């Protein structure tokens, strides 16, 4: 949670310093590929390929065997990413030409994007190794430090933004270079934070590399399909970026700010639930207990719905005041607020789809069905590209957000259908009942939020920061109270279970 909140703060600082202009457009394009790899490794490849294999070694062969596998994977990732970094630096100009050829029409914008891309590419190696650390610690049920490590990336970026931006021109570098330096230092900080926890578990780094090792090869074989299977959302965002470069100054930045804000609930809820669910499912599958695996997946889906459906409604209703409060200061204008809020509303439509994919896709790899997520991901990317090309001509940059959301829901529906068939059910009746009840409660909450937002603006007019905070806090507070009451009235099972757990903890602490 800390990392996700700091991620929003990072974007807030970036918006205040640079707004939604050419510099942020260039940075967002330059960081798109490294960030895609970061998301896929941290939340994709490691979960789908490495964690199940590493967990199996821990369970059946002990820590020594698992540590050897960990060293092989780390060193393999270093070699692979180093090659990619070198190639990327050499061919940065044609690479940026593919992603942002439209920037050539703006003097200096294309050249700035190429410069930032070359500086950012080493981030690939840092994040790949950090993801391996995270995978090992998660397999050992050490969740706190791995979850906290991305916060170091955000902290480093924020500190560098606040301290180095005025200094960069003294060296003849653009001010936005400070954000790149922060990103690189943040990658190193992610490694540094996790290293002591790994050492305390007995891990020792060894510079060994054996491409013929069968277990190592198995991880690499799984990692390719595993990455592709989870790549749909991130590749779709990459497609958005490419198409948005032709929509004028600010479009790439508006979509990036909106996606980061929308992705906060996914990071807080979807990824967290998926991270906690996968090791349990992997153990059930290893023991051939499909019934228990089915129950674990169903519980994860129901919990995700309870958290993300209200988040979806809340973002759609309150996007303008939320964006205004978080971003509108410094170089970020009221026009940027309106443009970003519109993108948030369209991105929010796919929030549930994104989270379902995070939960379901890794389960297929735990089940040994490696091809299924890959095929579904490929279909989804093609569908998203077709939707975006069709919608961008009608709706501009907003059509890109809508197309991505529709594709995410399509991706989730396909995975659920196929997973239900593979596990011979997903306790669909219970999950569907939860979905309907939570949706009804969320609709009531949304109506209340919209009403209170209008009334708060009428009773407390003004644009001051304190007034904005009071108005939004009042609206969200009333909305949460209405949601709780509605969930109780509609008998949302997960809500009642959460209340029971809190009551037990209170009695235990009394």
PDB file of C-alpha atoms in Angstrom, residues 166-455:
ATOM      1  CA  UNK A 166      17.178  22.874 -10.636  1.00  0.00           C
ATOM      2  CA  UNK A 167      20.689  21.419 -10.920  1.00  0.00           C
ATOM      3  CA  UNK A 168      20.416  19.604 -14.264  1.00  0.00           C
ATOM      4  CA  UNK A 169      20.763  22.694 -16.510  1.00  0.00           C
ATOM      5  CA  UNK A 170      24.128  23.440 -14.850  1.00  0.00           C
ATOM      6  CA  UNK A 171      25.429  20.259 -16.516  1.00  0.00           C
ATOM      7  CA  UNK A 172      23.734  21.027 -19.805  1.00  0.00           C
ATOM      8  CA  UNK A 173      21.034  18.409 -19.229  1.00  0.00           C
ATOM      9  CA  UNK A 174      17.268  18.933 -19.462  1.00  0.00           C
ATOM     10  CA  UNK A 175      15.543  19.217 -16.038  1.00  0.00           C
ATOM     11  CA  UNK A 176      13.522  16.032 -16.721  1.00  0.00           C
ATOM     12  CA  UNK A 177      16.834  14.110 -16.520  1.00  0.00           C
ATOM     13  CA  UNK A 178      16.498  14.311 -12.725  1.00  0.00           C
ATOM     14  CA  UNK A 179      13.500  11.972 -12.945  1.00  0.00           C
ATOM     15  CA  UNK A 180      15.579   9.462 -14.928  1.00  0.00           C
ATOM     16  CA  UNK A 181      18.372   9.559 -12.341  1.00  0.00           C
ATOM     17  CA  UNK A 182      15.788   8.975  -9.622  1.00  0.00           C
ATOM     18  CA  UNK A 183      14.381   6.002 -11.517  1.00  0.00           C
ATOM     19  CA  UNK A 184      17.816   4.385 -11.818  1.00  0.00           C
ATOM     20  CA  UNK A 185      18.655   4.966  -8.153  1.00  0.00           C
ATOM     21  CA  UNK A 186      15.222   3.611  -7.275  1.00  0.00           C
ATOM     22  CA  UNK A 187      16.003   0.364  -9.078  1.00  0.00           C
ATOM     23  CA  UNK A 188      19.181  -0.045  -7.032  1.00  0.00           C
ATOM     24  CA  UNK A 189      17.279   0.782  -3.830  1.00  0.00           C
ATOM     25  CA  UNK A 190      14.789  -2.026  -4.519  1.00  0.00           C
ATOM     26  CA  UNK A 191      17.662  -4.495  -4.492  1.00  0.00           C
ATOM     27  CA  UNK A 192      19.235  -3.016  -1.378  1.00  0.00           C
ATOM     28  CA  UNK A 193      16.041  -3.215   0.669  1.00  0.00           C
ATOM     29  CA  UNK A 194      15.367  -6.896  -0.060  1.00  0.00           C
ATOM     30  CA  UNK A 195      18.920  -8.187   0.261  1.00  0.00           C
ATOM     31  CA  UNK A 196      19.082  -8.329   4.103  1.00  0.00           C
ATOM     32  CA  UNK A 197      15.840 -10.343   4.283  1.00  0.00           C
ATOM     33  CA  UNK A 198      17.154 -12.868   1.775  1.00  0.00           C
ATOM     34  CA  UNK A 199      20.425 -13.220   3.667  1.00  0.00           C
ATOM     35  CA  UNK A 200      18.545 -13.768   6.919  1.00  0.00           C
ATOM     36  CA  UNK A 201      16.781 -16.711   5.256  1.00  0.00           C
ATOM     37  CA  UNK A 202      20.145 -18.252   4.348  1.00  0.00           C
ATOM     38  CA  UNK A 203      20.567 -17.102   0.750  1.00  0.00           C
ATOM     39  CA  UNK A 204      24.101 -16.378  -0.454  1.00  0.00           C
ATOM     40  CA  UNK A 205      24.818 -14.990  -3.893  1.00  0.00           C
ATOM     41  CA  UNK A 206      26.987 -17.209  -6.107  1.00  0.00           C
ATOM     42  CA  UNK A 207      28.182 -16.189  -9.607  1.00  0.00           C
ATOM     43  CA  UNK A 208      27.089 -19.488 -11.164  1.00  0.00           C
ATOM     44  CA  UNK A 209      25.379 -19.963 -14.517  1.00  0.00           C
ATOM     45  CA  UNK A 210      24.484 -23.289 -16.106  1.00  0.00           C
ATOM     46  CA  UNK A 211      22.250 -22.997 -19.152  1.00  0.00           C
ATOM     47  CA  UNK A 212      21.944 -26.790 -19.224  1.00  0.00           C
ATOM     48  CA  UNK A 213      20.437 -27.066 -15.742  1.00  0.00           C
ATOM     49  CA  UNK A 214      16.973 -28.561 -16.273  1.00  0.00           C
ATOM     50  CA  UNK A 215      15.257 -26.628 -13.496  1.00  0.00           C
ATOM     51  CA  UNK A 216      16.739 -23.338 -14.671  1.00  0.00           C
ATOM     52  CA  UNK A 217      15.705 -24.102 -18.242  1.00  0.00           C
ATOM     53  CA  UNK A 218      12.216 -24.924 -17.019  1.00  0.00           C
ATOM     54  CA  UNK A 219      11.932 -21.494 -15.395  1.00  0.00           C
ATOM     55  CA  UNK A 220      13.138 -19.784 -18.578  1.00  0.00           C
ATOM     56  CA  UNK A 221      10.742 -21.813 -20.707  1.00  0.00           C
ATOM     57  CA  UNK A 222       7.864 -20.878 -18.413  1.00  0.00           C
ATOM     58  CA  UNK A 223       8.982 -17.273 -18.116  1.00  0.00           C
ATOM     59  CA  UNK A 224       8.529 -16.506 -21.797  1.00  0.00           C
ATOM     60  CA  UNK A 225       4.915 -17.696 -22.011  1.00  0.00           C
ATOM     61  CA  UNK A 226       4.312 -16.453 -18.470  1.00  0.00           C
ATOM     62  CA  UNK A 227       5.340 -12.953 -19.413  1.00  0.00           C
ATOM     63  CA  UNK A 228       3.303 -13.000 -22.617  1.00  0.00           C
ATOM     64  CA  UNK A 229       0.291 -14.422 -20.807  1.00  0.00           C
ATOM     65  CA  UNK A 230       0.258 -11.543 -18.352  1.00  0.00           C
ATOM     66  CA  UNK A 231       1.387  -8.936 -20.855  1.00  0.00           C
ATOM     67  CA  UNK A 232      -1.940  -7.984 -22.383  1.00  0.00           C
ATOM     68  CA  UNK A 233      -2.686  -5.033 -20.108  1.00  0.00           C
ATOM     69  CA  UNK A 234       0.829  -3.588 -20.305  1.00  0.00           C
ATOM     70  CA  UNK A 235       1.173  -4.165 -24.051  1.00  0.00           C
ATOM     71  CA  UNK A 236      -2.204  -2.511 -24.505  1.00  0.00           C
ATOM     72  CA  UNK A 237      -0.938   0.511 -22.566  1.00  0.00           C
ATOM     73  CA  UNK A 238       2.125   0.517 -24.831  1.00  0.00           C
ATOM     74  CA  UNK A 239      -0.177   0.508 -27.868  1.00  0.00           C
ATOM     75  CA  UNK A 240      -2.057   3.409 -26.259  1.00  0.00           C
ATOM     76  CA  UNK A 241       1.194   5.326 -25.893  1.00  0.00           C
ATOM     77  CA  UNK A 242       2.140   4.795 -29.528  1.00  0.00           C
ATOM     78  CA  UNK A 243      -1.266   5.940 -30.774  1.00  0.00           C
ATOM     79  CA  UNK A 244      -1.424   8.826 -28.282  1.00  0.00           C
ATOM     80  CA  UNK A 245       1.812  10.328 -29.625  1.00  0.00           C
ATOM     81  CA  UNK A 246      -0.203  11.409 -32.647  1.00  0.00           C
ATOM     82  CA  UNK A 247      -2.908  13.101 -30.550  1.00  0.00           C
ATOM     83  CA  UNK A 248      -0.975  16.256 -29.756  1.00  0.00           C
ATOM     84  CA  UNK A 249       1.029  17.565 -26.808  1.00  0.00           C
ATOM     85  CA  UNK A 250      -0.222  16.269 -23.470  1.00  0.00           C
ATOM     86  CA  UNK A 251      -2.147  13.197 -24.642  1.00  0.00           C
ATOM     87  CA  UNK A 252       0.553  10.720 -23.583  1.00  0.00           C
ATOM     88  CA  UNK A 253       0.888  12.429 -20.205  1.00  0.00           C
ATOM     89  CA  UNK A 254      -2.877  12.615 -19.583  1.00  0.00           C
ATOM     90  CA  UNK A 255      -3.213   8.898 -20.234  1.00  0.00           C
ATOM     91  CA  UNK A 256      -0.206   8.104 -18.052  1.00  0.00           C
ATOM     92  CA  UNK A 257      -1.457  10.154 -15.099  1.00  0.00           C
ATOM     93  CA  UNK A 258      -4.912   8.604 -15.493  1.00  0.00           C
ATOM     94  CA  UNK A 259      -3.594   5.046 -15.710  1.00  0.00           C
ATOM     95  CA  UNK A 260      -1.421   5.517 -12.639  1.00  0.00           C
ATOM     96  CA  UNK A 261      -4.373   6.814 -10.659  1.00  0.00           C
ATOM     97  CA  UNK A 262      -6.659   4.043 -11.879  1.00  0.00           C
ATOM     98  CA  UNK A 263      -3.966   1.422 -11.250  1.00  0.00           C
ATOM     99  CA  UNK A 264      -3.782   2.314  -7.563  1.00  0.00           C
ATOM    100  CA  UNK A 265      -6.695  -0.008  -6.607  1.00  0.00           C
ATOM    101  CA  UNK A 266      -5.176  -2.775  -8.743  1.00  0.00           C
ATOM    102  CA  UNK A 267      -1.871  -2.435  -6.922  1.00  0.00           C
ATOM    103  CA  UNK A 268      -3.522  -2.225  -3.527  1.00  0.00           C
ATOM    104  CA  UNK A 269      -6.035  -5.021  -4.050  1.00  0.00           C
ATOM    105  CA  UNK A 270      -5.636  -6.999  -7.275  1.00  0.00           C
ATOM    106  CA  UNK A 271      -1.887  -7.602  -7.187  1.00  0.00           C
ATOM    107  CA  UNK A 272      -1.854  -8.105  -3.407  1.00  0.00           C
ATOM    108  CA  UNK A 273      -4.614 -10.718  -3.577  1.00  0.00           C
ATOM    109  CA  UNK A 274      -2.906 -12.446  -6.506  1.00  0.00           C
ATOM    110  CA  UNK A 275       0.457 -12.462  -4.709  1.00  0.00           C
ATOM    111  CA  UNK A 276      -1.062 -14.049  -1.617  1.00  0.00           C
ATOM    112  CA  UNK A 277      -3.220 -16.494  -3.606  1.00  0.00           C
ATOM    113  CA  UNK A 278      -0.641 -18.006  -5.964  1.00  0.00           C
ATOM    114  CA  UNK A 279       1.635 -19.818  -3.462  1.00  0.00           C
ATOM    115  CA  UNK A 280      -1.433 -21.406  -1.831  1.00  0.00           C
ATOM    116  CA  UNK A 281      -2.847 -22.514  -5.180  1.00  0.00           C
ATOM    117  CA  UNK A 282       0.576 -23.886  -6.171  1.00  0.00           C
ATOM    118  CA  UNK A 283       0.713 -26.008  -3.009  1.00  0.00           C
ATOM    119  CA  UNK A 284      -2.814 -27.330  -3.573  1.00  0.00           C
ATOM    120  CA  UNK A 285      -1.950 -28.246  -7.159  1.00  0.00           C
ATOM    121  CA  UNK A 286       1.290 -29.932  -6.044  1.00  0.00           C
ATOM    122  CA  UNK A 287      -0.827 -32.083  -3.691  1.00  0.00           C
ATOM    123  CA  UNK A 288      -3.406 -32.751  -6.462  1.00  0.00           C
ATOM    124  CA  UNK A 289      -6.111 -31.059  -4.402  1.00  0.00           C
ATOM    125  CA  UNK A 290      -8.076 -29.270  -7.122  1.00  0.00           C
ATOM    126  CA  UNK A 291     -11.049 -28.725  -4.846  1.00  0.00           C
ATOM    127  CA  UNK A 292      -8.934 -26.657  -2.461  1.00  0.00           C
ATOM    128  CA  UNK A 293      -7.347 -24.804  -5.389  1.00  0.00           C
ATOM    129  CA  UNK A 294     -10.802 -24.017  -6.740  1.00  0.00           C
ATOM    130  CA  UNK A 295     -11.910 -22.654  -3.372  1.00  0.00           C
ATOM    131  CA  UNK A 296      -8.794 -20.502  -3.032  1.00  0.00           C
ATOM    132  CA  UNK A 297      -9.294 -18.944  -6.467  1.00  0.00           C
ATOM    133  CA  UNK A 298     -12.994 -18.335  -5.773  1.00  0.00           C
ATOM    134  CA  UNK A 299     -12.180 -16.669  -2.456  1.00  0.00           C
ATOM    135  CA  UNK A 300      -9.632 -14.443  -4.165  1.00  0.00           C
ATOM    136  CA  UNK A 301     -12.107 -13.435  -6.868  1.00  0.00           C
ATOM    137  CA  UNK A 302     -14.882 -12.668  -4.372  1.00  0.00           C
ATOM    138  CA  UNK A 303     -12.550 -10.581  -2.208  1.00  0.00           C
ATOM    139  CA  UNK A 304     -11.282  -8.724  -5.264  1.00  0.00           C
ATOM    140  CA  UNK A 305     -14.857  -7.911  -6.330  1.00  0.00           C
ATOM    141  CA  UNK A 306     -15.722  -6.581  -2.886  1.00  0.00           C
ATOM    142  CA  UNK A 307     -12.805  -4.166  -3.060  1.00  0.00           C
ATOM    143  CA  UNK A 308     -12.661  -3.214  -6.727  1.00  0.00           C
ATOM    144  CA  UNK A 309     -16.312  -2.743  -7.702  1.00  0.00           C
ATOM    145  CA  UNK A 310     -16.733   0.133  -5.215  1.00  0.00           C
ATOM    146  CA  UNK A 311     -13.368   1.497  -6.362  1.00  0.00           C
ATOM    147  CA  UNK A 312     -14.579   1.451  -9.976  1.00  0.00           C
ATOM    148  CA  UNK A 313     -17.768   3.342  -9.147  1.00  0.00           C
ATOM    149  CA  UNK A 314     -15.908   5.779  -6.920  1.00  0.00           C
ATOM    150  CA  UNK A 315     -13.342   6.631  -9.602  1.00  0.00           C
ATOM    151  CA  UNK A 316     -15.996   7.133 -12.249  1.00  0.00           C
ATOM    152  CA  UNK A 317     -18.087   9.447 -10.067  1.00  0.00           C
ATOM    153  CA  UNK A 318     -15.301  11.363  -8.340  1.00  0.00           C
ATOM    154  CA  UNK A 319     -12.575  11.469 -11.005  1.00  0.00           C
ATOM    155  CA  UNK A 320     -12.663  15.281 -11.486  1.00  0.00           C
ATOM    156  CA  UNK A 321     -12.283  16.273  -7.801  1.00  0.00           C
ATOM    157  CA  UNK A 322      -9.727  13.504  -7.189  1.00  0.00           C
ATOM    158  CA  UNK A 323      -7.553  14.539 -10.142  1.00  0.00           C
ATOM    159  CA  UNK A 324      -7.918  18.200  -9.188  1.00  0.00           C
ATOM    160  CA  UNK A 325      -6.822  17.580  -5.609  1.00  0.00           C
ATOM    161  CA  UNK A 326      -3.889  15.338  -6.475  1.00  0.00           C
ATOM    162  CA  UNK A 327      -2.449  16.967  -9.583  1.00  0.00           C
ATOM    163  CA  UNK A 328      -3.713  20.515 -10.184  1.00  0.00           C
ATOM    164  CA  UNK A 329      -0.861  22.725  -9.042  1.00  0.00           C
ATOM    165  CA  UNK A 330       2.321  24.145 -10.502  1.00  0.00           C
ATOM    166  CA  UNK A 331       2.588  23.347 -14.209  1.00  0.00           C
ATOM    167  CA  UNK A 332      -0.533  21.142 -14.179  1.00  0.00           C
ATOM    168  CA  UNK A 333      -3.492  23.264 -15.328  1.00  0.00           C
ATOM    169  CA  UNK A 334      -7.286  23.040 -15.004  1.00  0.00           C
ATOM    170  CA  UNK A 335      -7.418  21.916 -18.635  1.00  0.00           C
ATOM    171  CA  UNK A 336      -5.022  19.073 -17.762  1.00  0.00           C
ATOM    172  CA  UNK A 337      -7.336  18.127 -14.881  1.00  0.00           C
ATOM    173  CA  UNK A 338     -10.367  17.844 -17.145  1.00  0.00           C
ATOM    174  CA  UNK A 339      -8.461  15.859 -19.757  1.00  0.00           C
ATOM    175  CA  UNK A 340      -6.945  13.467 -17.197  1.00  0.00           C
ATOM    176  CA  UNK A 341     -10.247  12.971 -15.347  1.00  0.00           C
ATOM    177  CA  UNK A 342     -11.967  11.927 -18.573  1.00  0.00           C
ATOM    178  CA  UNK A 343      -9.272   9.298 -19.148  1.00  0.00           C
ATOM    179  CA  UNK A 344      -9.601   8.068 -15.535  1.00  0.00           C
ATOM    180  CA  UNK A 345     -13.332   7.495 -15.996  1.00  0.00           C
ATOM    181  CA  UNK A 346     -12.826   5.400 -19.118  1.00  0.00           C
ATOM    182  CA  UNK A 347      -9.895   3.468 -17.628  1.00  0.00           C
ATOM    183  CA  UNK A 348     -11.943   2.729 -14.486  1.00  0.00           C
ATOM    184  CA  UNK A 349     -14.422   0.712 -16.553  1.00  0.00           C
ATOM    185  CA  UNK A 350     -11.757  -1.976 -16.942  1.00  0.00           C
ATOM    186  CA  UNK A 351     -10.579  -2.028 -13.325  1.00  0.00           C
ATOM    187  CA  UNK A 352     -12.256  -5.341 -12.512  1.00  0.00           C
ATOM    188  CA  UNK A 353     -10.904  -6.902 -15.690  1.00  0.00           C
ATOM    189  CA  UNK A 354      -7.323  -5.917 -14.884  1.00  0.00           C
ATOM    190  CA  UNK A 355      -7.591  -7.417 -11.390  1.00  0.00           C
ATOM    191  CA  UNK A 356      -9.196 -10.666 -12.566  1.00  0.00           C
ATOM    192  CA  UNK A 357      -6.333 -11.170 -15.028  1.00  0.00           C
ATOM    193  CA  UNK A 358      -3.801 -10.643 -12.227  1.00  0.00           C
ATOM    194  CA  UNK A 359      -5.463 -13.367 -10.174  1.00  0.00           C
ATOM    195  CA  UNK A 360      -6.342 -15.914 -12.869  1.00  0.00           C
ATOM    196  CA  UNK A 361      -3.460 -15.828 -15.328  1.00  0.00           C
ATOM    197  CA  UNK A 362      -0.738 -17.139 -12.956  1.00  0.00           C
ATOM    198  CA  UNK A 363      -3.051 -19.978 -11.865  1.00  0.00           C
ATOM    199  CA  UNK A 364      -2.798 -21.535 -15.330  1.00  0.00           C
ATOM    200  CA  UNK A 365       0.979 -21.797 -14.955  1.00  0.00           C
ATOM    201  CA  UNK A 366       0.597 -23.392 -11.543  1.00  0.00           C
ATOM    202  CA  UNK A 367      -1.719 -25.886 -13.262  1.00  0.00           C
ATOM    203  CA  UNK A 368       0.838 -26.536 -16.003  1.00  0.00           C
ATOM    204  CA  UNK A 369      -1.332 -24.998 -18.739  1.00  0.00           C
ATOM    205  CA  UNK A 370       1.239 -22.595 -20.119  1.00  0.00           C
ATOM    206  CA  UNK A 371      -0.256 -22.016 -23.555  1.00  0.00           C
ATOM    207  CA  UNK A 372      -3.698 -20.855 -22.451  1.00  0.00           C
ATOM    208  CA  UNK A 373      -2.789 -17.406 -21.051  1.00  0.00           C
ATOM    209  CA  UNK A 374      -0.429 -16.829 -23.980  1.00  0.00           C
ATOM    210  CA  UNK A 375      -3.163 -17.447 -26.535  1.00  0.00           C
ATOM    211  CA  UNK A 376      -5.696 -15.374 -24.597  1.00  0.00           C
ATOM    212  CA  UNK A 377      -3.175 -12.557 -24.209  1.00  0.00           C
ATOM    213  CA  UNK A 378      -2.444 -12.545 -27.929  1.00  0.00           C
ATOM    214  CA  UNK A 379      -6.142 -12.418 -28.783  1.00  0.00           C
ATOM    215  CA  UNK A 380      -6.638  -9.587 -26.293  1.00  0.00           C
ATOM    216  CA  UNK A 381      -3.780  -7.504 -27.692  1.00  0.00           C
ATOM    217  CA  UNK A 382      -5.196  -7.817 -31.208  1.00  0.00           C
ATOM    218  CA  UNK A 383      -8.683  -6.921 -29.978  1.00  0.00           C
ATOM    219  CA  UNK A 384      -7.321  -3.917 -28.087  1.00  0.00           C
ATOM    220  CA  UNK A 385      -5.372  -2.667 -31.089  1.00  0.00           C
ATOM    221  CA  UNK A 386      -8.464  -2.931 -33.288  1.00  0.00           C
ATOM    222  CA  UNK A 387     -10.634  -1.173 -30.704  1.00  0.00           C
ATOM    223  CA  UNK A 388      -8.115   1.603 -30.139  1.00  0.00           C
ATOM    224  CA  UNK A 389      -7.576   2.288 -33.819  1.00  0.00           C
ATOM    225  CA  UNK A 390     -11.351   2.463 -34.288  1.00  0.00           C
ATOM    226  CA  UNK A 391     -12.073   4.564 -31.192  1.00  0.00           C
ATOM    227  CA  UNK A 392      -9.183   7.039 -31.347  1.00  0.00           C
ATOM    228  CA  UNK A 393     -10.560   8.464 -34.566  1.00  0.00           C
ATOM    229  CA  UNK A 394     -13.936   9.056 -32.910  1.00  0.00           C
ATOM    230  CA  UNK A 395     -13.032   9.953 -29.316  1.00  0.00           C
ATOM    231  CA  UNK A 396      -9.384  10.989 -29.486  1.00  0.00           C
ATOM    232  CA  UNK A 397      -7.140   9.964 -26.587  1.00  0.00           C
ATOM    233  CA  UNK A 398     -10.237   9.034 -24.512  1.00  0.00           C
ATOM    234  CA  UNK A 399     -11.012   6.278 -26.996  1.00  0.00           C
ATOM    235  CA  UNK A 400      -7.649   4.706 -26.166  1.00  0.00           C
ATOM    236  CA  UNK A 401      -8.602   4.430 -22.486  1.00  0.00           C
ATOM    237  CA  UNK A 402     -12.024   3.007 -23.352  1.00  0.00           C
ATOM    238  CA  UNK A 403     -10.602   0.487 -25.821  1.00  0.00           C
ATOM    239  CA  UNK A 404      -8.075  -0.738 -23.256  1.00  0.00           C
ATOM    240  CA  UNK A 405     -10.805  -1.199 -20.644  1.00  0.00           C
ATOM    241  CA  UNK A 406     -13.027  -3.185 -23.006  1.00  0.00           C
ATOM    242  CA  UNK A 407     -10.046  -5.367 -23.922  1.00  0.00           C
ATOM    243  CA  UNK A 408      -9.245  -5.953 -20.226  1.00  0.00           C
ATOM    244  CA  UNK A 409     -12.803  -7.118 -19.531  1.00  0.00           C
ATOM    245  CA  UNK A 410     -12.660  -9.375 -22.594  1.00  0.00           C
ATOM    246  CA  UNK A 411      -9.341 -10.820 -21.395  1.00  0.00           C
ATOM    247  CA  UNK A 412     -10.775 -11.502 -17.933  1.00  0.00           C
ATOM    248  CA  UNK A 413     -13.925 -13.132 -19.321  1.00  0.00           C
ATOM    249  CA  UNK A 414     -11.921 -15.535 -21.495  1.00  0.00           C
ATOM    250  CA  UNK A 415      -9.588 -16.507 -18.648  1.00  0.00           C
ATOM    251  CA  UNK A 416     -12.481 -17.076 -16.237  1.00  0.00           C
ATOM    252  CA  UNK A 417     -14.310 -19.241 -18.758  1.00  0.00           C
ATOM    253  CA  UNK A 418     -11.250 -21.393 -19.447  1.00  0.00           C
ATOM    254  CA  UNK A 419     -10.202 -21.615 -15.789  1.00  0.00           C
ATOM    255  CA  UNK A 420     -13.719 -22.639 -14.812  1.00  0.00           C
ATOM    256  CA  UNK A 421     -13.535 -25.448 -17.362  1.00  0.00           C
ATOM    257  CA  UNK A 422     -10.073 -26.550 -16.164  1.00  0.00           C
ATOM    258  CA  UNK A 423     -10.989 -26.596 -12.450  1.00  0.00           C
ATOM    259  CA  UNK A 424     -14.445 -28.019 -13.124  1.00  0.00           C
ATOM    260  CA  UNK A 425     -16.055 -24.939 -11.662  1.00  0.00           C
ATOM    261  CA  UNK A 426     -15.126 -21.832  -9.707  1.00  0.00           C
ATOM    262  CA  UNK A 427     -17.927 -21.834  -7.172  1.00  0.00           C
ATOM    263  CA  UNK A 428     -19.624 -19.611  -9.720  1.00  0.00           C
ATOM    264  CA  UNK A 429     -22.893 -19.326  -7.837  1.00  0.00           C
ATOM    265  CA  UNK A 430     -21.181 -17.844  -4.792  1.00  0.00           C
ATOM    266  CA  UNK A 431     -18.956 -15.517  -6.836  1.00  0.00           C
ATOM    267  CA  UNK A 432     -21.883 -14.351  -8.990  1.00  0.00           C
ATOM    268  CA  UNK A 433     -24.001 -13.740  -5.916  1.00  0.00           C
ATOM    269  CA  UNK A 434     -21.207 -11.647  -4.420  1.00  0.00           C
ATOM    270  CA  UNK A 435     -20.811  -9.722  -7.672  1.00  0.00           C
ATOM    271  CA  UNK A 436     -24.515  -8.817  -7.880  1.00  0.00           C
ATOM    272  CA  UNK A 437     -24.778  -7.850  -4.219  1.00  0.00           C
ATOM    273  CA  UNK A 438     -21.580  -5.797  -4.265  1.00  0.00           C
ATOM    274  CA  UNK A 439     -22.631  -4.102  -7.508  1.00  0.00           C
ATOM    275  CA  UNK A 440     -25.983  -3.100  -6.003  1.00  0.00           C
ATOM    276  CA  UNK A 441     -24.311  -1.733  -2.879  1.00  0.00           C
ATOM    277  CA  UNK A 442     -21.776   0.141  -5.024  1.00  0.00           C
ATOM    278  CA  UNK A 443     -24.509   1.706  -7.167  1.00  0.00           C
ATOM    279  CA  UNK A 444     -26.188   3.076  -4.054  1.00  0.00           C
ATOM    280  CA  UNK A 445     -22.804   4.366  -2.911  1.00  0.00           C
ATOM    281  CA  UNK A 446     -22.213   6.018  -6.300  1.00  0.00           C
ATOM    282  CA  UNK A 447     -25.521   7.887  -6.191  1.00  0.00           C
ATOM    283  CA  UNK A 448     -24.737   9.099  -2.677  1.00  0.00           C
ATOM    284  CA  UNK A 449     -21.222  10.172  -3.699  1.00  0.00           C
ATOM    285  CA  UNK A 450     -22.492  12.148  -6.692  1.00  0.00           C
ATOM    286  CA  UNK A 451     -25.115  13.914  -4.577  1.00  0.00           C
ATOM    287  CA  UNK A 452     -22.733  14.796  -1.746  1.00  0.00           C
ATOM    288  CA  UNK A 453     -20.057  15.980  -4.211  1.00  0.00           C
ATOM    289  CA  UNK A 454     -22.478  18.486  -5.766  1.00  0.00           C
ATOM    290  CA  UNK A 455     -23.831  19.631  -2.400  1.00  0.00           C
TER     291      UNK A 455
END
